[in-house]
């Protein structure tokens, strides 16, 4: 475990991201697939009530209908995921129409499956199957469209909230005062402090789209801790345990620094003797684990440290918007008297995030 910041400087400027049309077919998420299947199954279950006279007959009919509808639903999702970048070039109305057309084809496929199982009438009700598939697809596309439209406002509001919480007047005041105090005695340290402050603001105000790499977020956290180190000196002890294989995981921008700031504010600052902070990342198969641990003042070790929950709901919501059910986030006191914020997220980039171009 290395006790000094290990990320190289200067840091590359975050790449510019081009904004494209709204991606309606953002269906390549486990949560979206699960909800789509459950929705179709619910519709089938309600529809089967009209064709059965008892519970046993209803269960049998639902099972037979599922044999045709489930493969058709999964085929629709796979088609939408495979062609989503191509469909993204279409206007929103065109994407909607393509989704409905694919739903009609999926309905015909389901009808053919039921015909093969001798469940459907002879001949199979092709028109009814196509219309049912188109209607269900229209509802699913509408839900995906609402989800796509909901992402940007929520992410923007969260971004502004985090910026307001981070660039606080007293933090800037303390940092500049510290630099002024160092100008005459240690001009090199004062220059380094102001450079760190400049980099912190540059990273915080840069437009990095809807996702950033874990490495970029760690760079921002390092800049913040470098500034705080000049304030607390030996009172702030930072340990880094970073897995290079985890650096490409993607998460909402400006996410880690508020958690690190909370750790300093509620763990180190109130303790006259100072405290420690540990930031660890690890790749475990298809997942990446990020853990931020910090000591707590003795009087706060038993109950919850006041103020730790201010940014937690914001962090949880932003992670959910980016990774849906594929991410977990928890924070709370540990048995050893410390506090831990822990994030488990996919190692691969989310389907909605645009891959970053190589920085010069």
C-alpha positions as semicolon CSV with decimal commas, in nm:
position;residue;x (nm);y (nm);z (nm)
1;X;0,000;0,000;0,000
2;X;0,149;0,334;-0,103
3;X;0,105;0,631;0,129
4;X;0,163;0,898;-0,133
5;X;-0,051;1,000;-0,430
6;X;0,047;0,772;-0,714
7;X;-0,120;0,933;-1,012
8;X;0,113;1,109;-1,254
9;X;0,100;1,483;-1,319
10;X;0,022;1,690;-1,511
11;X;-0,315;1,528;-1,573
12;X;-0,460;1,514;-1,923
13;X;-0,742;1,749;-2,004
14;X;-1,076;1,566;-2,006
15;X;-1,177;1,489;-2,362
16;X;-1,455;1,679;-2,527
17;X;-1,769;1,483;-2,588
18;X;-2,003;1,540;-2,872
19;X;-2,368;1,541;-2,789
20;X;-2,581;1,331;-3,022
21;X;-2,950;1,261;-3,056
22;X;-3,131;1,116;-2,759
23;X;-3,072;0,741;-2,740
24;X;-3,418;0,590;-2,706
25;X;-3,308;0,227;-2,728
26;X;-3,100;0,225;-2,413
27;X;-3,220;-0,129;-2,341
28;X;-2,885;-0,299;-2,282
29;X;-2,915;-0,297;-1,905
30;X;-3,004;-0,588;-1,680
31;X;-3,262;-0,373;-1,504
32;X;-3,431;-0,271;-1,830
33;X;-3,441;-0,632;-1,953
34;X;-3,586;-0,752;-1,624
35;X;-3,856;-0,485;-1,623
36;X;-3,948;-0,553;-1,986
37;X;-3,989;-0,926;-1,922
38;X;-4,192;-0,864;-1,606
39;X;-4,414;-0,616;-1,790
40;X;-4,490;-0,861;-2,071
41;X;-4,552;-1,141;-1,821
42;X;-4,792;-0,919;-1,628
43;X;-4,987;-0,841;-1,944
44;X;-5,002;-1,211;-2,030
45;X;-5,115;-1,300;-1,680
46;X;-5,399;-1,048;-1,693
47;X;-5,498;-1,153;-2,045
48;X;-5,500;-1,521;-1,946
49;X;-5,769;-1,445;-1,688
50;X;-6,017;-1,405;-1,976
51;X;-5,944;-1,752;-2,114
52;X;-5,946;-1,966;-1,801
53;X;-6,211;-2,066;-1,552
54;X;-5,996;-2,172;-1,259
55;X;-5,651;-2,124;-1,110
56;X;-5,504;-2,440;-1,260
57;X;-5,625;-2,349;-1,607
58;X;-5,492;-1,995;-1,565
59;X;-5,145;-2,119;-1,466
60;X;-5,138;-2,360;-1,759
61;X;-5,242;-2,090;-2,005
62;X;-4,986;-1,842;-1,870
63;X;-4,712;-2,105;-1,901
64;X;-4,807;-2,182;-2,263
65;X;-4,829;-1,814;-2,359
66;X;-4,493;-1,749;-2,195
67;X;-4,339;-2,013;-2,420
68;X;-4,407;-1,787;-2,717
69;X;-4,399;-1,441;-2,565
70;X;-4,074;-1,469;-2,366
71;X;-3,850;-1,561;-2,664
72;X;-4,019;-1,288;-2,868
73;X;-3,959;-1,030;-2,595
74;X;-3,593;-1,126;-2,564
75;X;-3,556;-1,118;-2,942
76;X;-3,699;-0,764;-2,946
77;X;-3,456;-0,652;-2,676
78;X;-3,157;-0,811;-2,853
79;X;-3,258;-0,647;-3,183
80;X;-3,295;-0,307;-3,013
81;X;-2,960;-0,340;-2,838
82;X;-2,777;-0,459;-3,150
83;X;-2,912;-0,183;-3,372
84;X;-2,932;0,099;-3,119
85;X;-2,639;0,301;-3,260
86;X;-2,786;0,272;-3,608
87;X;-3,131;0,366;-3,482
88;X;-2,986;0,659;-3,290
89;X;-2,923;0,835;-3,619
90;X;-3,297;0,853;-3,673
91;X;-3,511;1,129;-3,523
92;X;-3,706;1,038;-3,212
93;X;-4,021;0,968;-3,415
94;X;-3,826;0,737;-3,644
95;X;-3,681;0,547;-3,348
96;X;-4,029;0,513;-3,203
97;X;-4,162;0,377;-3,534
98;X;-3,872;0,133;-3,567
99;X;-3,938;0,002;-3,217
100;X;-4,307;-0,052;-3,293
101;X;-4,223;-0,226;-3,622
102;X;-3,979;-0,456;-3,444
103;X;-4,251;-0,522;-3,187
104;X;-4,491;-0,628;-3,463
105;X;-4,230;-0,869;-3,597
106;X;-4,176;-1,001;-3,246
107;X;-4,553;-1,052;-3,215
108;X;-4,552;-1,255;-3,538
109;X;-4,261;-1,458;-3,404
110;X;-4,450;-1,528;-3,081
111;X;-4,754;-1,629;-3,281
112;X;-4,544;-1,872;-3,484
113;X;-4,397;-2,022;-3,167
114;X;-4,744;-2,072;-3,019
115;X;-4,858;-2,230;-3,345
116;X;-4,571;-2,477;-3,329
117;X;-4,680;-2,571;-2,977
118;X;-5,044;-2,613;-3,095
119;X;-5,151;-2,339;-2,853
120;X;-5,273;-2,088;-3,110
121;X;-5,573;-2,140;-3,332
122;X;-5,535;-2,283;-3,681
123;X;-5,452;-2,069;-3,869
124;X;-5,263;-1,860;-3,605
125;X;-5,401;-1,510;-3,545
126;X;-5,119;-1,330;-3,724
127;X;-5,287;-0,992;-3,729
128;X;-5,374;-1,008;-3,359
129;X;-5,020;-1,119;-3,276
130;X;-4,863;-0,837;-3,478
131;X;-5,094;-0,577;-3,322
132;X;-5,031;-0,707;-2,970
133;X;-4,656;-0,703;-3,027
134;X;-4,669;-0,352;-3,170
135;X;-4,875;-0,226;-2,876
136;X;-4,647;-0,380;-2,614
137;X;-4,341;-0,248;-2,799
138;X;-4,494;0,100;-2,811
139;X;-4,538;0,095;-2,434
140;X;-4,183;-0,033;-2,380
141;X;-4,035;0,231;-2,614
142;X;-4,235;0,499;-2,435
143;X;-4,086;0,384;-2,104
144;X;-3,735;0,384;-2,253
145;X;-3,792;0,730;-2,398
146;X;-3,904;0,864;-2,060
147;X;-3,598;0,705;-1,903
148;X;-3,367;0,866;-2,161
149;X;-3,525;1,207;-2,111
150;X;-3,509;1,175;-1,734
151;X;-3,135;1,111;-1,730
152;X;-3,011;1,450;-1,845
153;X;-3,214;1,678;-1,615
154;X;-3,143;1,461;-1,313
155;X;-2,774;1,439;-1,391
156;X;-2,755;1,814;-1,456
157;X;-2,932;1,898;-1,130
158;X;-2,705;1,662;-0,941
159;X;-2,399;1,812;-1,109
160;X;-2,499;2,166;-1,013
161;X;-2,576;2,054;-0,658
162;X;-2,237;1,888;-0,623
163;X;-2,058;2,190;-0,766
164;X;-2,235;2,418;-0,521
165;X;-2,149;2,190;-0,229
166;X;-1,787;2,149;-0,336
167;X;-1,677;2,498;-0,435
168;X;-1,778;2,647;-0,103
169;X;-1,667;3,000;-0,014
170;X;-1,496;2,896;0,310
171;X;-1,299;2,620;0,133
172;X;-1,173;2,867;-0,127
173;X;-1,107;3,126;0,146
174;X;-0,901;2,882;0,355
175;X;-0,704;2,762;0,055
176;X;-0,613;3,114;-0,061
177;X;-0,522;3,218;0,292
178;X;-0,294;2,918;0,318
179;X;-0,129;3,011;-0,013
180;X;-0,078;3,371;0,104
181;X;0,084;3,245;0,423
182;X;0,323;3,028;0,221
183;X;0,419;3,288;-0,042
184;X;0,704;3,443;0,159
185;X;0,821;3,143;0,362
186;X;0,777;2,862;0,107
187;X;0,700;3,003;-0,238
188;X;0,738;2,665;-0,407
189;X;0,470;2,511;-0,184
190;X;0,245;2,812;-0,240
191;X;0,283;2,771;-0,616
192;X;0,206;2,399;-0,593
193;X;-0,100;2,473;-0,380
194;X;-0,237;2,723;-0,630
195;X;-0,170;2,481;-0,915
196;X;-0,364;2,211;-0,732
197;X;-0,650;2,454;-0,672
198;X;-0,650;2,551;-1,040
199;X;-0,654;2,187;-1,148
200;X;-0,934;2,111;-0,903
201;X;-1,152;2,387;-1,048
202;X;-1,062;2,292;-1,405
203;X;-1,164;1,930;-1,348
204;X;-1,477;2,030;-1,157
205;X;-1,600;2,274;-1,422
206;X;-1,504;2,068;-1,728
207;X;-1,788;1,914;-1,928
208;X;-1,725;1,540;-1,923
209;X;-2,066;1,423;-2,040
210;X;-2,272;1,172;-1,847
211;X;-1,984;0,950;-1,737
212;X;-1,618;0,972;-1,637
213;X;-1,356;0,706;-1,581
214;X;-1,267;0,600;-1,230
215;X;-0,910;0,715;-1,299
216;X;-1,033;1,069;-1,377
217;X;-1,235;1,075;-1,056
218;X;-0,933;0,960;-0,856
219;X;-0,726;1,239;-1,009
220;X;-0,982;1,492;-0,893
221;X;-0,985;1,340;-0,543
222;X;-0,606;1,352;-0,536
223;X;-0,607;1,722;-0,622
224;X;-0,854;1,790;-0,343
225;X;-0,650;1,591;-0,088
226;X;-0,329;1,764;-0,194
227;X;-0,492;2,096;-0,104
228;X;-0,622;1,964;0,227
229;X;-0,279;1,819;0,306
230;X;-0,133;2,171;0,315
231;X;-0,403;2,265;0,564
232;X;-0,387;1,967;0,800
233;X;-0,027;1,859;0,750
234;X;0,056;1,541;0,942
235;X;-0,296;1,538;1,090
236;X;-0,422;1,401;0,758
237;X;-0,283;1,058;0,670
238;X;-0,385;0,924;0,329
239;X;-0,338;0,568;0,206
240;X;-0,392;0,470;-0,158
241;X;-0,453;0,110;-0,265
242;X;-0,542;0,141;-0,633
243;X;-0,587;-0,140;-0,882
244;X;-0,477;-0,026;-1,231
245;X;-0,721;-0,275;-1,387
246;X;-1,013;-0,085;-1,231
247;X;-0,930;0,256;-1,376
248;X;-1,150;0,229;-1,687
249;X;-1,474;0,168;-1,499
250;X;-1,718;0,451;-1,556
251;X;-1,925;0,642;-1,308
252;X;-2,101;0,979;-1,297
253;X;-1,858;1,273;-1,304
254;X;-1,784;1,461;-0,982
255;X;-1,894;1,164;-0,771
256;X;-1,593;1,056;-0,563
257;X;-1,469;1,397;-0,450
258;X;-1,777;1,478;-0,235
259;X;-1,734;1,141;-0,061
260;X;-1,368;1,218;0,004
261;X;-1,460;1,566;0,125
262;X;-1,714;1,416;0,365
263;X;-1,446;1,183;0,497
264;X;-1,212;1,474;0,567
265;X;-1,480;1,704;0,704
266;X;-1,642;1,455;0,942
267;X;-1,350;1,223;1,014
268;X;-1,028;1,424;1,022
269;X;-1,125;1,787;1,083
270;X;-1,314;1,741;1,414
271;X;-1,034;1,533;1,570
272;X;-0,755;1,739;1,731
273;X;-0,518;1,446;1,678
274;X;-0,613;1,418;1,311
275;X;-0,715;1,099;1,136
276;X;-0,662;0,872;0,843
277;X;-0,824;0,822;0,507
278;X;-0,793;0,518;0,279
279;X;-0,903;0,501;-0,084
280;X;-0,899;0,155;-0,241
281;X;-1,009;0,019;-0,577
282;X;-1,016;-0,340;-0,694
283;X;-1,136;-0,522;-1,000
284;X;-1,316;-0,847;-0,923
285;X;-1,407;-1,020;-1,246
286;X;-1,674;-0,815;-1,419
287;X;-1,710;-0,576;-1,125
288;X;-1,507;-0,296;-0,971
289;X;-1,516;-0,220;-0,599
290;X;-1,438;0,130;-0,472
291;X;-1,403;0,179;-0,097
292;X;-1,339;0,505;0,089
293;X;-1,263;0,448;0,457
294;X;-1,190;0,710;0,718
295;X;-1,138;0,731;1,091
296;X;-1,400;0,893;1,313
297;X;-1,349;1,105;1,622
298;X;-1,393;0,895;1,935
299;X;-1,715;1,069;2,035
300;X;-1,863;0,994;1,690
301;X;-1,748;0,632;1,663
302;X;-2,052;0,483;1,836
303;X;-2,333;0,690;1,681
304;X;-2,339;0,798;1,323
305;X;-2,105;1,086;1,244
306;X;-2,320;1,399;1,194
307;X;-2,345;1,517;0,838
308;X;-2,214;1,207;0,664
309;X;-2,550;1,148;0,492
310;X;-2,576;1,485;0,314
311;X;-2,444;1,371;-0,024
312;X;-2,524;0,999;0,002
313;X;-2,872;1,013;-0,153
314;X;-2,733;1,224;-0,438
315;X;-2,454;0,974;-0,501
316;X;-2,692;0,677;-0,491
317;X;-2,935;0,836;-0,736
318;X;-2,666;0,931;-0,987
319;X;-2,518;0,581;-0,978
320;X;-2,863;0,431;-1,030
321;X;-2,927;0,654;-1,332
322;X;-2,602;0,543;-1,497
323;X;-2,589;0,172;-1,407
324;X;-2,945;0,093;-1,293
325;X;-2,959;-0,232;-1,091
326;X;-2,601;-0,326;-1,180
327;X;-2,456;-0,095;-0,913
328;X;-2,470;-0,105;-0,534
329;X;-2,377;0,172;-0,293
330;X;-2,371;0,163;0,084
331;X;-2,217;0,381;0,353
332;X;-2,206;0,359;0,728
333;X;-1,996;0,302;1,041
334;X;-1,787;-0,012;1,071
335;X;-1,720;-0,239;1,369
336;X;-1,369;-0,100;1,411
337;X;-1,508;0,252;1,463
338;X;-1,431;0,377;1,113
339;X;-1,667;0,493;0,839
340;X;-1,687;0,333;0,496
341;X;-1,848;0,435;0,167
342;X;-1,845;0,143;-0,077
343;X;-1,943;0,131;-0,445
344;X;-1,969;-0,185;-0,656
345;X;-2,016;-0,113;-1,027
346;X;-1,965;-0,287;-1,362
347;X;-1,608;-0,296;-1,488
348;X;-1,718;-0,230;-1,845
349;X;-1,848;0,102;-1,970
350;X;-2,228;0,141;-1,950
351;X;-2,418;0,126;-2,274
352;X;-2,522;0,491;-2,244
353;X;-2,176;0,632;-2,187
354;X;-1,981;0,751;-2,485
355;X;-1,627;0,611;-2,479
356;X;-1,364;0,873;-2,417
357;X;-1,121;0,956;-2,691
358;X;-0,753;0,931;-2,621
359;X;-0,620;1,246;-2,462
360;X;-0,327;1,415;-2,630
